[in-house]
Amino acid sequence: MDRRLDRGQATRQRLIEVATELFADRGYEGTSIEAVLERAGVSRGSLYHHFRGKDRLFEAVVEAVHAKVGEATLAAARASGATEAHGLLKAAELAWIRLAGDAVVRRILLIDAPTVLGWRRWRAIEEQYGLGMLKAVLQEAADAGRVPAQLVEPFAHILLAAGNEMALVIALADDIAAAQNTAEIAVEEFLNRLLQPTEPSEPPVRPSTSGSAKTTSAPGWSQE
């Protein structure tokens, strides 16, 4: 039984590795199940035992690539020698910007995944692998007085979205090296400004709309 499980896991891993190569080289639409089977050297039955179809295989590939990206960014943060939140976050964000030019990351995570998986599922995977790390580092920054504590969660979402947007700009650029260089400068400057020491503050108080006070809103937005 153990040997059977081991063989099954080995087959599943082989399919993911082969599919990663093909999806990165040919894209999702250009990769057929037959091509995966031929290169992996497995039967159709073996593939469908692990994955219900090409979309499920692609989803497994996306998760595997994300896991590797997470490992790489964490390793970059540790290798930076930084011991405080500012340096760790900067190292991790810059590592992600640099990885955006990688052929596998570029094609699978940034170009095909949002379309193939749909925005909600793609976003859920992004949050699973990236949001937790950002929140942890920002909490350290808050503890050190660099970020208002009540803004750790929204800042984490903002950084996740900003990092992904910059990565997408790189992925779609004609000159990837130039786009990476500009993005690295922008990200470093942005984080330097964001994580400057700050005095503790309370959340902003919205003006009261009670009584005779009137407020305006943008066209198309309703007020309660």
PDB file of C-alpha atoms in Angstrom, residues 31-161:
ATOM      1  CA  THR A  31      -0.925  22.837 -24.342  1.00  0.00           C
ATOM      2  CA  SER A  32      -2.955  19.687 -24.925  1.00  0.00           C
ATOM      3  CA  ILE A  33      -3.545  16.799 -22.561  1.00  0.00           C
ATOM      4  CA  GLU A  34      -1.978  14.553 -25.198  1.00  0.00           C
ATOM      5  CA  ALA A  35       1.253  16.572 -25.089  1.00  0.00           C
ATOM      6  CA  VAL A  36       1.401  16.251 -21.301  1.00  0.00           C
ATOM      7  CA  LEU A  37       0.788  12.504 -21.449  1.00  0.00           C
ATOM      8  CA  GLU A  38       3.411  11.963 -24.139  1.00  0.00           C
ATOM      9  CA  ARG A  39       6.133  13.912 -22.361  1.00  0.00           C
ATOM     10  CA  ALA A  40       5.298  12.523 -18.920  1.00  0.00           C
ATOM     11  CA  GLY A  41       5.082   8.971 -20.194  1.00  0.00           C
ATOM     12  CA  VAL A  42       1.898   8.167 -18.302  1.00  0.00           C
ATOM     13  CA  SER A  43      -1.536   6.898 -19.324  1.00  0.00           C
ATOM     14  CA  ARG A  44      -4.652   9.000 -19.681  1.00  0.00           C
ATOM     15  CA  GLY A  45      -6.199   7.026 -16.846  1.00  0.00           C
ATOM     16  CA  SER A  46      -3.317   7.935 -14.550  1.00  0.00           C
ATOM     17  CA  LEU A  47      -3.739  11.621 -15.302  1.00  0.00           C
ATOM     18  CA  TYR A  48      -7.497  11.598 -14.730  1.00  0.00           C
ATOM     19  CA  HIS A  49      -6.968   9.683 -11.504  1.00  0.00           C
ATOM     20  CA  HIS A  50      -5.196  12.754 -10.112  1.00  0.00           C
ATOM     21  CA  PHE A  51      -6.839  15.585 -12.085  1.00  0.00           C
ATOM     22  CA  ARG A  52     -10.365  15.848 -13.470  1.00  0.00           C
ATOM     23  CA  GLY A  53      -9.181  17.772 -16.508  1.00  0.00           C
ATOM     24  CA  LYS A  54      -6.646  20.192 -17.930  1.00  0.00           C
ATOM     25  CA  ASP A  55      -8.037  23.058 -15.852  1.00  0.00           C
ATOM     26  CA  ARG A  56      -7.479  21.149 -12.609  1.00  0.00           C
ATOM     27  CA  LEU A  57      -3.971  20.205 -13.689  1.00  0.00           C
ATOM     28  CA  PHE A  58      -3.287  23.863 -14.444  1.00  0.00           C
ATOM     29  CA  GLU A  59      -4.610  24.886 -11.025  1.00  0.00           C
ATOM     30  CA  ALA A  60      -2.214  22.423  -9.374  1.00  0.00           C
ATOM     31  CA  VAL A  61       0.622  23.884 -11.442  1.00  0.00           C
ATOM     32  CA  VAL A  62      -0.307  27.423 -10.352  1.00  0.00           C
ATOM     33  CA  GLU A  63      -0.257  26.388  -6.695  1.00  0.00           C
ATOM     34  CA  ALA A  64       3.090  24.624  -7.122  1.00  0.00           C
ATOM     35  CA  VAL A  65       4.669  27.646  -8.826  1.00  0.00           C
ATOM     36  CA  HIS A  66       3.278  29.940  -6.140  1.00  0.00           C
ATOM     37  CA  ALA A  67       4.793  27.737  -3.453  1.00  0.00           C
ATOM     38  CA  LYS A  68       8.192  27.981  -5.130  1.00  0.00           C
ATOM     39  CA  VAL A  69       7.861  31.748  -5.453  1.00  0.00           C
ATOM     40  CA  GLY A  70       7.051  31.933  -1.753  1.00  0.00           C
ATOM     41  CA  GLU A  71      10.115  29.883  -0.900  1.00  0.00           C
ATOM     42  CA  ALA A  72      12.277  32.073  -3.129  1.00  0.00           C
ATOM     43  CA  THR A  73      11.043  35.351  -1.649  1.00  0.00           C
ATOM     44  CA  LEU A  74      11.473  34.027   1.882  1.00  0.00           C
ATOM     45  CA  ALA A  75      15.000  32.882   1.047  1.00  0.00           C
ATOM     46  CA  ALA A  76      15.780  36.325  -0.411  1.00  0.00           C
ATOM     47  CA  ALA A  77      14.524  38.005   2.745  1.00  0.00           C
ATOM     48  CA  ARG A  78      16.698  35.771   4.908  1.00  0.00           C
ATOM     49  CA  ALA A  79      19.722  36.174   2.655  1.00  0.00           C
ATOM     50  CA  SER A  80      19.426  39.961   2.814  1.00  0.00           C
ATOM     51  CA  GLY A  81      20.724  39.923   6.369  1.00  0.00           C
ATOM     52  CA  ALA A  82      17.897  42.238   7.436  1.00  0.00           C
ATOM     53  CA  THR A  83      16.682  41.752  10.978  1.00  0.00           C
ATOM     54  CA  GLU A  84      13.830  44.238  11.075  1.00  0.00           C
ATOM     55  CA  ALA A  85      10.551  44.486   9.198  1.00  0.00           C
ATOM     56  CA  HIS A  86      11.556  47.266   6.816  1.00  0.00           C
ATOM     57  CA  GLY A  87      14.520  45.374   5.372  1.00  0.00           C
ATOM     58  CA  LEU A  88      12.716  42.023   5.257  1.00  0.00           C
ATOM     59  CA  LEU A  89       9.698  43.437   3.438  1.00  0.00           C
ATOM     60  CA  LYS A  90      11.882  45.316   0.973  1.00  0.00           C
ATOM     61  CA  ALA A  91      13.920  42.186   0.205  1.00  0.00           C
ATOM     62  CA  ALA A  92      10.800  40.068  -0.288  1.00  0.00           C
ATOM     63  CA  GLU A  93       9.048  42.618  -2.510  1.00  0.00           C
ATOM     64  CA  LEU A  94      12.142  43.150  -4.657  1.00  0.00           C
ATOM     65  CA  ALA A  95      12.543  39.388  -5.005  1.00  0.00           C
ATOM     66  CA  TRP A  96       8.967  39.135  -6.320  1.00  0.00           C
ATOM     67  CA  ILE A  97       9.603  41.945  -8.805  1.00  0.00           C
ATOM     68  CA  ARG A  98      12.686  40.110 -10.095  1.00  0.00           C
ATOM     69  CA  LEU A  99      10.831  36.804 -10.332  1.00  0.00           C
ATOM     70  CA  ALA A 100       8.162  38.454 -12.490  1.00  0.00           C
ATOM     71  CA  GLY A 101      10.579  38.288 -15.416  1.00  0.00           C
ATOM     72  CA  ASP A 102      11.015  34.531 -15.074  1.00  0.00           C
ATOM     73  CA  ALA A 103       9.408  32.707 -18.015  1.00  0.00           C
ATOM     74  CA  VAL A 104       7.469  30.259 -15.822  1.00  0.00           C
ATOM     75  CA  VAL A 105       6.195  32.885 -13.387  1.00  0.00           C
ATOM     76  CA  ARG A 106       5.439  35.332 -16.154  1.00  0.00           C
ATOM     77  CA  ARG A 107       3.364  33.041 -18.343  1.00  0.00           C
ATOM     78  CA  ILE A 108       1.670  30.822 -15.768  1.00  0.00           C
ATOM     79  CA  LEU A 109       1.007  33.098 -12.792  1.00  0.00           C
ATOM     80  CA  LEU A 110       0.677  36.512 -14.377  1.00  0.00           C
ATOM     81  CA  ILE A 111      -0.701  35.991 -17.879  1.00  0.00           C
ATOM     82  CA  ASP A 112      -2.713  32.762 -17.963  1.00  0.00           C
ATOM     83  CA  ALA A 113      -3.807  32.144 -14.368  1.00  0.00           C
ATOM     84  CA  PRO A 114      -6.253  35.073 -13.984  1.00  0.00           C
ATOM     85  CA  THR A 115      -8.017  34.097 -17.211  1.00  0.00           C
ATOM     86  CA  VAL A 116      -8.003  30.323 -16.825  1.00  0.00           C
ATOM     87  CA  LEU A 117      -8.864  30.147 -13.130  1.00  0.00           C
ATOM     88  CA  GLY A 118     -11.075  33.208 -12.979  1.00  0.00           C
ATOM     89  CA  TRP A 119     -10.301  36.272 -10.900  1.00  0.00           C
ATOM     90  CA  ARG A 120     -11.773  34.966  -7.630  1.00  0.00           C
ATOM     91  CA  ARG A 121      -9.859  31.680  -7.596  1.00  0.00           C
ATOM     92  CA  TRP A 122      -6.649  33.364  -8.765  1.00  0.00           C
ATOM     93  CA  ARG A 123      -7.023  35.977  -6.046  1.00  0.00           C
ATOM     94  CA  ALA A 124      -7.675  33.319  -3.392  1.00  0.00           C
ATOM     95  CA  ILE A 125      -4.437  31.534  -4.302  1.00  0.00           C
ATOM     96  CA  GLU A 126      -2.554  34.847  -4.292  1.00  0.00           C
ATOM     97  CA  GLU A 127      -3.817  35.594  -0.795  1.00  0.00           C
ATOM     98  CA  GLN A 128      -3.067  32.087   0.435  1.00  0.00           C
ATOM     99  CA  TYR A 129       0.588  32.314  -0.514  1.00  0.00           C
ATOM    100  CA  GLY A 130       1.333  36.031  -0.217  1.00  0.00           C
ATOM    101  CA  LEU A 131      -1.001  37.832   2.142  1.00  0.00           C
ATOM    102  CA  GLY A 132      -0.017  36.004   5.319  1.00  0.00           C
ATOM    103  CA  MET A 133       3.654  36.855   4.924  1.00  0.00           C
ATOM    104  CA  LEU A 134       2.908  40.514   4.262  1.00  0.00           C
ATOM    105  CA  LYS A 135       0.659  40.756   7.312  1.00  0.00           C
ATOM    106  CA  ALA A 136       3.298  39.150   9.538  1.00  0.00           C
ATOM    107  CA  VAL A 137       6.042  41.514   8.398  1.00  0.00           C
ATOM    108  CA  LEU A 138       3.791  44.568   8.624  1.00  0.00           C
ATOM    109  CA  GLN A 139       2.808  43.554  12.146  1.00  0.00           C
ATOM    110  CA  GLU A 140       6.486  43.622  13.058  1.00  0.00           C
ATOM    111  CA  ALA A 141       6.687  47.079  11.496  1.00  0.00           C
ATOM    112  CA  ALA A 142       3.681  48.150  13.562  1.00  0.00           C
ATOM    113  CA  ASP A 143       5.298  46.814  16.727  1.00  0.00           C
ATOM    114  CA  ALA A 144       8.375  48.902  15.889  1.00  0.00           C
ATOM    115  CA  GLY A 145       6.274  52.040  15.407  1.00  0.00           C
ATOM    116  CA  ARG A 146       6.672  52.204  11.639  1.00  0.00           C
ATOM    117  CA  VAL A 147       3.059  51.439  10.704  1.00  0.00           C
ATOM    118  CA  PRO A 148      -0.184  52.310  12.546  1.00  0.00           C
ATOM    119  CA  ALA A 149      -1.413  49.051  14.064  1.00  0.00           C
ATOM    120  CA  GLN A 150      -4.960  49.471  12.765  1.00  0.00           C
ATOM    121  CA  LEU A 151      -3.653  49.697   9.184  1.00  0.00           C
ATOM    122  CA  VAL A 152      -1.686  46.420   9.096  1.00  0.00           C
ATOM    123  CA  GLU A 153      -4.465  44.475   7.348  1.00  0.00           C
ATOM    124  CA  PRO A 154      -5.379  47.090   4.693  1.00  0.00           C
ATOM    125  CA  PHE A 155      -1.715  47.848   4.043  1.00  0.00           C
ATOM    126  CA  ALA A 156      -1.070  44.124   3.474  1.00  0.00           C
ATOM    127  CA  HIS A 157      -3.837  44.021   0.850  1.00  0.00           C
ATOM    128  CA  ILE A 158      -2.522  47.197  -0.774  1.00  0.00           C
ATOM    129  CA  LEU A 159       1.026  45.811  -0.962  1.00  0.00           C
ATOM    130  CA  LEU A 160      -0.200  42.497  -2.359  1.00  0.00           C
ATOM    131  CA  ALA A 161      -2.190  44.267  -5.064  1.00  0.00           C
TER     132      ALA A 161
END
